[in-house]
Coordinates of N, CA and C and ligand atoms in Angstrom, one line a residue:
M495 N 0.9 -1.2 0.0 CA -0.1 0.1 0.2 C 0.9 1.3 0.1
G496 N 0.6 2.2 -0.8 CA 1.2 3.3 -1.0 C 1.0 4.1 0.3
S497 N 2.2 5.1 0.9 CA 2.0 5.6 1.7 C 1.3 7.3 1.7
L498 N 0.7 7.5 2.9 CA 0.3 8.8 2.9 C 1.3 10.0 3.6
H499 N 1.6 10.7 2.9 CA 2.9 11.7 3.7 C 2.2 13.0 4.1
V500 N 1.9 13.2 5.3 CA 1.4 14.7 5.8 C 2.6 15.6 6.0
I501 N 2.8 16.5 5.1 CA 4.2 17.2 5.1 C 3.9 18.4 6.2
T502 N 4.2 18.3 7.5 CA 3.7 19.7 8.0 C 4.8 20.5 8.5
H503 N 5.0 21.5 8.3 CA 6.0 22.5 8.4 C 5.5 24.0 8.9
P504 N 5.7 24.5 10.0 CA 5.2 26.0 10.3 C 5.2 27.1 9.2
L505 N 6.3 26.9 8.3 CA 5.9 27.9 7.2 C 5.3 27.3 6.2
I506 N 5.1 26.0 5.8 CA 3.9 25.5 5.3 C 2.7 26.2 5.6
E507 N 2.8 25.5 6.9 CA 0.8 26.0 7.7 C 0.6 27.3 7.4
A508 N 1.9 28.2 7.9 CA 1.0 29.7 8.0 C 0.8 30.2 6.6
K509 N 1.5 29.4 5.2 CA 1.3 29.9 4.0 C -0.1 29.3 3.4
L510 N -0.4 28.2 4.1 CA -1.6 27.8 3.5 C -2.7 28.3 4.1
T511 N -2.3 28.7 5.4 CA -3.5 29.6 6.2 C -4.1 30.7 5.2
R512 N -2.8 31.7 4.9 CA -3.1 32.6 3.7 C -3.6 32.3 2.8
M513 N -3.6 31.3 2.0 CA -4.2 30.8 0.9 C -5.8 30.4 1.0
R514 N -6.0 29.9 2.5 CA -7.6 29.5 2.7 C -8.2 30.7 2.8
D515 N -7.7 32.0 3.2 CA -8.5 33.1 3.6 C -9.2 33.5 2.1
A516 N -10.4 33.8 2.3 CA -11.1 34.1 1.2 C -10.5 35.7 0.6
N517 N -10.1 36.4 1.6 CA -9.6 37.9 0.9 C -8.5 37.8 0.2
T518 N -7.5 36.6 0.3 CA -6.2 36.7 -0.4 C -6.4 36.9 -1.7
S519 N -5.6 37.5 -2.4 CA -5.6 37.8 -3.8 C -5.5 36.6 -4.4
S520 N -5.4 37.1 -5.8 CA -4.8 36.0 -7.1 C -3.6 35.8 -6.9
Q521 N -2.9 37.3 -6.9 CA -1.9 37.2 -7.2 C -0.8 36.5 -5.9
E522 N -1.3 36.9 -4.6 CA -0.7 36.3 -3.8 C -0.9 35.0 -3.3
F523 N -2.1 34.0 -3.6 CA -2.2 33.1 -3.8 C -1.5 32.2 -4.8
R524 N -1.2 32.6 -6.1 CA -0.2 32.2 -6.6 C 1.0 31.9 -6.1
S525 N 1.3 33.2 -5.4 CA 3.2 33.1 -5.1 C 3.0 31.9 -3.8
L526 N 2.2 32.0 -3.2 CA 2.2 31.2 -1.8 C 1.8 29.6 -2.6
L527 N 1.3 29.2 -3.5 CA 1.4 28.1 -4.0 C 2.4 27.9 -4.6
K528 N 3.4 28.6 -5.1 CA 4.6 28.1 -5.7 C 5.7 27.9 -4.6
E529 N 5.5 28.9 -3.7 CA 6.4 28.8 -2.6 C 5.9 27.4 -1.5
I530 N 4.9 27.1 -1.5 CA 4.5 25.9 -0.6 C 5.0 24.4 -1.8
S531 N 4.7 24.7 -2.8 CA 5.3 23.5 -3.7 C 6.7 23.3 -3.7
L532 N 7.6 24.5 -3.7 CA 9.0 24.0 -3.7 C 9.4 23.7 -2.0
L533 N 8.7 23.9 -1.0 CA 9.0 23.4 0.2 C 8.5 21.9 0.4
M534 N 7.2 21.5 -0.4 CA 6.8 20.5 -0.4 C 7.8 19.3 -1.1
G535 N 8.5 19.8 -1.9 CA 9.1 19.2 -3.0 C 10.4 18.5 -2.3
Y536 N 10.8 19.2 -1.1 CA 12.1 19.0 -0.5 C 11.7 17.3 0.0
E537 N 10.5 17.1 0.5 CA 10.0 15.7 1.0 C 9.9 15.1 0.2
V538 N 9.0 15.3 -0.9 CA 8.6 14.5 -2.2 C 9.9 14.0 -2.8
T539 N 11.0 14.4 -2.5 CA 12.0 13.9 -3.2 C 13.0 13.3 -2.5
R540 N 12.5 13.0 -0.9 CA 13.4 12.6 0.0 C 14.0 11.3 -0.4
D541 N 13.2 10.4 -0.9 CA 13.7 8.9 -1.1 C 14.3 8.6 -2.6
F542 N 14.6 9.7 -3.2 CA 15.5 9.7 -4.5 C 16.7 9.1 -4.3
Q543 N 16.9 8.0 -5.0 CA 18.3 7.5 -4.8 C 19.4 8.5 -5.5
T544 N 20.8 8.1 -4.7 CA 21.9 8.8 -5.2 C 23.0 7.6 -5.8
K545 N 23.8 8.0 -6.5 CA 25.0 7.2 -6.9 C 26.2 8.1 -6.7
M546 N 27.4 7.5 -6.8 CA 28.7 8.0 -6.1 C 29.2 8.7 -8.0
I547 N 29.7 9.7 -7.8 CA 30.7 10.2 -9.2 C 31.9 10.6 -8.4
S548 N 32.8 10.7 -9.5 CA 34.3 11.1 -9.0 C 34.4 12.7 -9.5
V549 N 34.6 13.8 -8.5 CA 34.7 15.0 -8.6 C 36.0 15.6 -7.9
K550 N 37.0 16.2 -8.9 CA 37.9 16.8 -8.4 C 37.8 18.3 -8.0
T551 N 38.0 18.5 -6.6 CA 37.8 19.5 -6.1 C 39.0 20.5 -6.1
P552 N 39.1 21.6 -5.5 CA 40.3 22.2 -5.9 C 41.4 21.7 -4.7
I553 N 41.0 20.7 -4.4 CA 41.9 20.3 -3.4 C 42.5 18.9 -4.0
M554 N 41.5 18.1 -4.0 CA 41.8 16.7 -4.5 C 40.9 15.8 -5.2
R555 N 41.0 14.7 -5.4 CA 39.8 14.0 -6.4 C 39.0 13.5 -5.3
E556 N 37.8 13.3 -5.2 CA 37.2 12.1 -4.3 C 35.4 11.8 -5.0
E557 N 35.0 10.9 -4.3 CA 33.7 10.6 -4.6 C 32.6 10.8 -4.1
F558 N 31.4 11.6 -4.9 CA 30.6 12.2 -3.9 C 29.1 12.0 -4.4
P559 N 28.0 12.1 -3.7 CA 26.7 11.5 -4.3 C 26.1 12.4 -5.1
T560 N 25.5 12.1 -6.1 CA 24.6 12.8 -7.4 C 23.3 11.9 -7.3
L561 N 22.4 12.2 -8.2 CA 21.1 11.7 -8.1 C 21.1 10.6 -9.2
K562 N 20.8 9.3 -8.8 CA 21.2 8.3 -9.7 C 20.2 8.5 -10.6
E563 N 18.8 8.5 -10.7 CA 17.8 9.0 -11.8 C 18.1 10.2 -12.5
D564 N 18.0 10.0 -14.0 CA 18.2 11.4 -14.8 C 17.0 11.9 -15.3
F565 N 15.7 11.4 -14.8 CA 14.6 11.6 -15.8 C 13.2 11.6 -15.0
F566 N 12.9 12.9 -14.7 CA 11.9 13.0 -14.2 C 10.6 14.1 -14.7
T567 N 9.5 13.7 -14.3 CA 8.4 14.5 -15.4 C 7.4 14.9 -14.1
I568 N 7.2 16.0 -14.3 CA 6.1 16.9 -13.3 C 4.7 16.9 -14.2
V569 N 3.9 16.4 -13.9 CA 2.5 16.2 -14.5 C 1.6 17.1 -13.8
P570 N 1.3 18.4 -14.1 CA 0.2 19.1 -13.7 C -1.2 18.5 -14.2
I571 N -2.1 18.2 -13.1 CA -3.6 18.3 -13.9 C -4.0 19.5 -14.4
L572 N -4.3 19.9 -15.3 CA -5.0 21.1 -15.8 C -6.3 21.7 -15.2
R573 N -6.5 22.5 -14.8 CA -5.7 23.8 -14.7 C -4.9 24.1 -13.5
A574 N -5.6 23.9 -12.3 CA -5.0 24.4 -11.2 C -3.5 23.6 -10.8
G575 N -3.2 22.5 -11.4 CA -2.0 21.8 -11.1 C -0.8 22.8 -11.7
L576 N -1.0 23.8 -12.8 CA -0.2 24.5 -13.1 C 0.3 25.3 -12.1
G577 N -0.2 25.4 -11.0 CA 0.2 26.4 -10.0 C 1.1 26.0 -9.3
M578 N 1.6 24.4 -9.2 CA 2.6 23.9 -8.5 C 3.5 23.4 -9.3
V579 N 3.6 23.8 -10.8 CA 4.8 23.3 -11.3 C 6.0 24.5 -11.1
D580 N 5.9 25.7 -11.3 CA 7.2 26.5 -11.3 C 7.9 26.4 -9.7
G581 N 7.1 25.9 -8.4 CA 8.0 25.9 -7.3 C 8.9 24.5 -7.6
L582 N 8.1 23.5 -8.2 CA 8.8 22.0 -8.4 C 10.0 22.4 -9.3
L583 N 9.8 23.0 -10.4 CA 10.8 23.2 -11.3 C 12.0 24.2 -10.7
E584 N 12.0 25.1 -9.8 CA 12.9 25.9 -9.3 C 13.8 24.9 -8.6
L585 N 13.1 23.8 -7.9 CA 13.9 23.0 -7.1 C 14.5 21.9 -7.9
M586 N 14.1 21.3 -9.2 CA 14.4 20.5 -10.2 C 14.1 21.2 -11.3
P587 N 15.1 22.1 -11.7 CA 15.0 22.7 -13.3 C 15.3 21.7 -14.4
F588 N 15.8 20.5 -13.8 CA 16.4 19.5 -15.0 C 15.0 18.6 -15.0
A589 N 13.9 18.8 -14.5 CA 12.7 17.9 -14.6 C 12.1 18.5 -16.1
H590 N 11.2 17.2 -16.4 CA 10.3 17.5 -17.8 C 9.0 17.9 -17.3
V591 N 7.9 18.6 -17.9 CA 6.9 18.7 -17.8 C 5.7 18.2 -18.9
G592 N 4.7 17.3 -18.0 CA 3.9 16.7 -19.2 C 2.4 17.2 -18.8
H593 N 1.4 17.6 -19.6 CA 0.3 18.0 -19.0 C -1.1 17.1 -19.4
I594 N -1.8 17.1 -18.2 CA -3.2 16.0 -18.4 C -4.2 17.1 -18.0
G595 N -5.2 17.1 -19.2 CA -6.3 18.1 -19.0 C -7.4 17.5 -18.5
L596 N -7.8 17.7 -17.2 CA -9.2 17.1 -16.9 C -10.0 18.1 -16.1
V597 N -11.3 18.2 -16.4 CA -12.4 18.9 -15.7 C -13.2 18.2 -15.2
R598 N -13.6 18.7 -13.9 CA -14.7 18.0 -13.3 C -16.4 18.5 -14.0
N599 N -17.0 17.4 -14.5 CA -18.4 17.8 -14.7 C -19.2 18.2 -13.4
E600 N -19.5 19.6 -13.7 CA -20.0 20.2 -12.4 C -21.5 19.2 -11.9
E601 N -22.0 18.5 -12.7 CA -23.1 17.9 -12.0 C -22.9 16.3 -11.6
T602 N -22.1 15.9 -12.4 CA -21.6 14.3 -11.9 C -20.6 14.4 -11.0
H603 N -19.6 15.5 -10.9 CA -18.4 15.5 -10.3 C -17.4 14.4 -10.8
Q604 N -17.7 13.9 -12.1 CA -16.7 12.7 -12.8 C -15.8 13.8 -13.6
P605 N -14.3 13.3 -13.7 CA -13.3 14.1 -14.4 C -13.5 13.6 -16.1
E606 N -13.3 14.7 -17.1 CA -13.3 14.4 -18.2 C -12.1 15.1 -18.9
E607 N -11.5 14.4 -19.5 CA -10.0 14.4 -20.0 C -10.3 15.2 -21.4
Y608 N -9.8 16.4 -21.4 CA -9.6 17.1 -22.5 C -8.2 17.7 -23.4
Y609 N -7.3 17.2 -22.5 CA -5.8 17.3 -23.0 C -4.9 16.4 -22.4
Y610 N -3.9 15.9 -23.5 CA -2.8 14.7 -23.0 C -1.5 15.2 -23.8
K611 N -0.1 15.7 -22.9 CA 0.7 15.8 -23.5 C 2.2 15.6 -22.8
M612 N 3.1 14.3 -23.2 CA 3.8 14.0 -22.3 C 5.5 14.2 -23.1
P613 N 6.2 14.1 -22.5 CA 7.8 14.3 -23.0 C 7.8 12.9 -23.4
E614 N 8.5 12.8 -24.6 CA 9.2 11.5 -25.2 C 9.7 10.8 -24.2
G615 N 9.5 9.2 -24.2 CA 10.0 8.1 -23.3 C 9.6 8.5 -21.7
F616 N 8.5 9.4 -21.9 CA 8.2 9.8 -20.0 C 7.9 8.6 -19.5
E617 N 7.6 7.3 -19.9 CA 7.2 6.0 -19.4 C 8.5 5.7 -18.4
R618 N 9.5 5.9 -18.9 CA 10.8 5.6 -18.2 C 11.2 6.3 -16.8
S619 N 10.5 7.6 -16.6 CA 10.9 8.7 -15.9 C 10.2 8.7 -14.4
V620 N 10.7 9.1 -13.5 CA 9.9 9.2 -12.2 C 8.9 10.2 -12.5
I621 N 7.4 10.0 -11.9 CA 6.4 10.9 -12.5 C 6.0 11.6 -11.1
M622 N 5.9 12.8 -10.8 CA 4.8 13.6 -9.9 C 3.9 14.1 -10.4
V623 N 2.7 13.5 -10.2 CA 1.3 14.0 -10.7 C 0.9 15.1 -9.7
V624 N 0.8 16.4 -10.1 CA 0.4 17.6 -9.2 C -0.9 18.3 -9.2
D625 N -1.6 18.5 -8.2 CA -2.8 19.2 -8.3 C -3.2 19.7 -6.8
P626 N -3.5 21.0 -6.7 CA -3.6 21.3 -5.3 C -4.7 20.5 -4.5
M627 N -6.0 19.9 -5.3 CA -6.8 19.7 -4.7 C -7.3 18.3 -4.9
L628 N -7.2 17.2 -3.7 CA -7.7 16.0 -3.9 C -9.2 16.3 -3.2
A629 N -10.1 15.9 -3.8 CA -11.3 16.2 -3.6 C -12.1 14.7 -3.3
T630 N -12.8 14.5 -4.3 CA -13.5 12.8 -4.5 C -12.4 11.8 -4.8
G631 N -11.2 12.6 -5.6 CA -10.2 11.5 -5.9 C -10.3 11.2 -7.5
G632 N -11.6 11.4 -8.1 CA -11.7 11.1 -9.2 C -10.6 11.6 -10.2
S633 N -10.0 13.0 -10.4 CA -9.1 13.5 -11.4 C -7.9 12.9 -11.0
A634 N -7.6 12.5 -9.9 CA -6.3 12.2 -9.7 C -6.2 10.7 -10.1
I635 N -7.3 9.9 -9.7 CA -7.2 8.4 -10.2 C -7.4 8.2 -11.7
D636 N -8.0 9.4 -12.3 CA -8.1 9.0 -13.9 C -6.8 9.4 -14.4
A637 N -5.9 10.6 -14.1 CA -4.7 11.3 -14.3 C -3.9 9.7 -14.2
I638 N -3.6 9.1 -13.2 CA -2.7 8.0 -12.8 C -3.1 6.8 -13.8
A639 N -4.3 6.7 -13.8 CA -4.7 5.4 -14.5 C -4.1 5.6 -15.9
S640 N -4.4 7.0 -16.6 CA -4.1 7.0 -17.9 C -2.6 7.1 -18.1
L641 N -1.7 7.3 -17.1 CA -0.4 7.3 -17.2 C 0.0 5.9 -16.9
K642 N -0.7 4.8 -16.0 CA -0.3 3.8 -16.2 C -0.9 2.6 -17.3
R643 N -1.9 3.3 -18.0 CA -2.1 2.7 -19.3 C -0.8 2.8 -20.2
R644 N -0.4 4.0 -20.1 CA 1.1 4.0 -21.3 C 2.3 3.7 -20.7
G645 N 2.2 2.9 -19.6 CA 3.4 2.3 -19.1 C 4.3 2.6 -18.0
C646 N 3.8 3.6 -17.2 CA 4.3 4.5 -16.3 C 4.1 3.4 -14.9
D647 N 5.0 3.4 -14.2 CA 5.4 2.5 -13.0 C 5.8 3.1 -11.8
N648 N 6.3 4.4 -11.9 CA 6.9 5.1 -11.0 C 6.5 6.5 -10.7
I649 N 4.8 6.5 -9.9 CA 4.1 7.7 -10.2 C 4.2 8.1 -8.3
R650 N 4.1 9.2 -8.2 CA 3.7 9.8 -6.8 C 2.6 10.7 -7.1
L651 N 1.8 10.9 -6.2 CA 0.8 12.2 -6.3 C 1.2 13.3 -5.2
V652 N 1.2 14.5 -5.5 CA 1.2 15.7 -4.7 C 0.2 16.6 -4.8
N653 N -0.4 17.0 -3.5 CA -1.6 17.6 -3.6 C -1.3 18.6 -2.4
L654 N -1.8 19.6 -2.2 CA -1.6 20.8 -1.3 C -2.8 20.4 -0.2
I655 N -4.0 20.2 -0.6 CA -5.2 19.7 0.5 C -5.9 18.6 0.1
A656 N -6.0 17.4 0.9 CA -6.9 16.4 0.7 C -8.1 16.3 1.5
A657 N -9.2 15.4 0.7 CA -10.3 15.2 1.9 C -10.1 13.8 2.1
P658 N -10.3 13.3 3.0 CA -10.1 12.0 3.6 C -10.7 11.0 2.5
Q659 N -11.9 11.2 2.1 CA -12.4 10.3 1.1 C -11.7 10.3 -0.3
G660 N -11.0 11.4 -0.7 CA -10.2 11.4 -2.2 C -8.8 10.4 -1.6
V661 N -8.4 10.8 -0.5 CA -7.2 10.1 -0.2 C -7.5 8.3 -0.3
D662 N -8.7 8.1 0.3 CA -9.2 6.6 0.5 C -9.4 6.1 -1.2
A663 N -10.1 7.0 -1.9 CA -10.2 6.4 -2.9 C -9.0 6.2 -3.9
V664 N -8.0 7.4 -3.7 CA -7.0 7.0 -4.6 C -5.8 5.6 -4.0
R665 N -6.0 5.7 -2.8 CA -5.1 4.5 -1.9 C -5.7 3.2 -2.7
A666 N -7.4 3.2 -2.8 CA -8.1 2.0 -3.2 C -7.4 1.7 -4.7
A667 N -7.6 2.7 -5.4 CA -7.3 2.5 -6.8 C -6.1 2.3 -7.4
H668 N -5.1 3.1 -6.6 CA -3.5 3.0 -7.0 C -2.7 2.8 -5.5
P669 N -2.8 1.3 -5.5 CA -2.5 1.1 -3.7 C -0.8 1.3 -4.1
D670 N -0.1 1.3 -5.2 CA 1.3 1.5 -5.1 C 1.7 2.9 -5.3
V671 N 0.8 3.8 -5.2 CA 1.0 5.4 -5.3 C 1.2 6.3 -4.3
D672 N 2.3 6.6 -3.9 CA 2.6 7.4 -2.4 C 2.2 8.8 -2.7
I673 N 1.2 9.4 -1.9 CA 0.5 10.7 -1.4 C 1.1 11.5 -0.7
Y674 N 1.6 12.8 -1.2 CA 2.1 13.9 -0.4 C 1.2 15.0 -0.4
V675 N 0.6 15.4 0.9 CA -0.1 16.6 1.0 C 0.1 17.5 2.0
A676 N -0.1 18.6 2.1 CA 0.1 19.7 3.3 C -1.0 19.5 4.3
A677 N -2.0 19.2 3.9 CA -3.2 19.0 5.0 C -4.2 17.9 4.6
V678 N -4.7 17.3 5.5 CA -5.9 16.6 5.2 C -7.2 17.3 6.1
D679 N -7.8 17.8 5.1 CA -9.0 18.6 6.0 C -10.4 17.8 6.3
E680 N -11.4 18.3 6.7 CA -12.5 17.5 7.3 C -13.0 16.7 6.2
G681 N -13.4 17.1 5.0 CA -14.5 16.4 4.3 C -15.0 16.8 3.0
L682 N -15.9 16.9 2.5 CA -16.4 17.2 1.3 C -18.2 17.7 1.6
N683 N -18.4 19.2 0.9 CA -19.7 19.2 0.9 C -20.2 18.7 -0.2
E684 N -21.8 19.2 -0.5 CA -22.7 18.4 -1.2 C -22.4 18.7 -2.6
N685 N -21.5 20.0 -2.8 CA -21.1 20.1 -4.2 C -19.6 19.4 -4.5
A686 N -19.3 18.5 -3.5 CA -17.7 18.0 -3.6 C -16.6 18.8 -3.7
Y687 N -16.9 20.0 -2.7 CA -15.9 21.0 -2.4 C -15.2 20.7 -1.3
I688 N -13.9 20.3 -1.0 CA -13.3 20.2 0.3 C -13.6 21.2 1.2
V689 N -14.1 20.8 2.7 CA -14.2 21.7 3.7 C -13.6 21.3 4.8
P690 N -12.7 22.5 5.1 CA -12.7 24.1 5.2 C -12.2 24.3 3.7
G691 N -11.1 23.7 3.3 CA -10.5 23.9 1.8 C -10.3 25.4 1.9
L692 N -10.3 25.7 0.8 CA -9.7 27.1 0.1 C -10.7 27.7 -1.1
G693 N -11.7 27.0 -1.3 CA -12.8 27.3 -2.4 C -11.9 26.6 -3.8
D694 N -12.5 27.0 -5.2 CA -11.8 26.4 -6.4 C -10.5 26.8 -6.5
A695 N -9.8 26.1 -6.4 CA -7.8 26.5 -6.8 C -7.8 27.1 -8.0
G696 N -8.7 26.5 -9.3 CA -8.4 27.0 -10.3 C -9.0 28.6 -10.4
D697 N -9.7 28.7 -10.2 CA -10.4 30.1 -10.2 C -9.6 31.0 -9.3
R698 N -9.2 30.6 -8.1 CA -8.1 31.4 -7.5 C -6.8 31.7 -7.5
I699 N -6.3 30.6 -8.7 CA -5.1 31.0 -9.2 C -5.1 31.9 -10.3
F700 N -5.9 31.7 -11.1 CA -6.3 32.5 -12.3 C -7.2 33.5 -12.4
G701 N -7.7 33.8 -11.3 CA -8.7 34.9 -11.1 C -10.3 35.0 -12.1
T702 N -10.6 33.5 -12.4 CA -11.8 33.6 -13.1 C -12.9 33.5 -12.4
K703 N -12.9 33.8 -11.4 CA -14.2 34.2 -10.6 C -14.2 35.1 -9.4
Ligands
LIG715 C1 -10.0 20.6 -9.6 C2 -9.1 20.4 -8.9 C3 -8.6 18.9 -9.3 C4 -10.2 18.5 -9.0 C5 -10.2 17.7 -7.7 O1 -10.4 20.8 -10.9 O2 -7.9 20.9 -9.5 O3 -8.2 18.7 -10.4 O4 -11.1 19.6 -8.9 O5 -11.8 17.2 -7.7 P1 -11.8 15.7 -7.6 O6 -10.6 15.2 -6.5 O7 -13.1 15.5 -7.2 O8 -11.6 15.1 -8.7 P2 -11.6 21.2 -11.9 O9 -12.3 20.4 -12.3 O10 -12.1 22.4 -11.1 O11 -10.8 22.3 -13.0 P3 -9.6 23.4 -13.0 O12 -8.6 23.0 -12.3 O13 -9.6 23.5 -14.3 O14 -10.2 24.6 -12.2
LIG716 N1 -11.7 21.5 -6.6 C1 -11.4 22.6 -6.1 O1 -10.8 23.6 -6.8 N2 -11.4 22.7 -4.9 C2 -12.3 21.8 -4.1 O2 -12.3 22.3 -3.0 C3 -12.7 20.9 -4.7 C4 -12.5 20.4 -6.2

């Protein structure tokens, strides 16, 4: 069974509280999401393997660790997932970015795919699926399933806020996938929004409402 990693840190908590505030502007919301994504990235990458390479310092030649893998793909679920890309890219500028476009049908709450574009050979890469909100889990489950159908077997999921229902659903559908979140909230309301949550992440990032 994949693990649930709740990444708690005073800086992350304080920034997330600002994001939850309905009076926080889109500009600040985007900046905070980028900053938290970078901070979360530190824990999301903690188990990455290293290998030794020979380096000549100004003093002598010695073996030092570097990353063993050299192919990483950040996969934002459009649109809100885009808000997490820049922070993670700052931490891993060598990573590639693939996009999956999913939108929840407002009546059924089921995700519908409208875009899919991955880097060449991405099946071999370490994949980080990113989306600020894990509500019912439908979008994440579909995104991960479509990556697996194309041969990916090293996938982790990174969310800002999760509802317990979403965590349970992803773990049931994809028991091999580790989930990283900054907070697990109380639950979902009748519109399948996370409670207390932060509202509609896409709208708040892009100022569409
Ligand atoms: C939001 C969010 C997730 C999804 C979470 O996207 O960014 O992708 O809902 O809900 P779920 O866990 O119940 O699937 P939305 O469909 O609002 O699209 P947007 O990012 O374009 O705003
Ligand atoms: N999508 C969001 O943007 N927010 C929620 O609370 C649930 C789904």
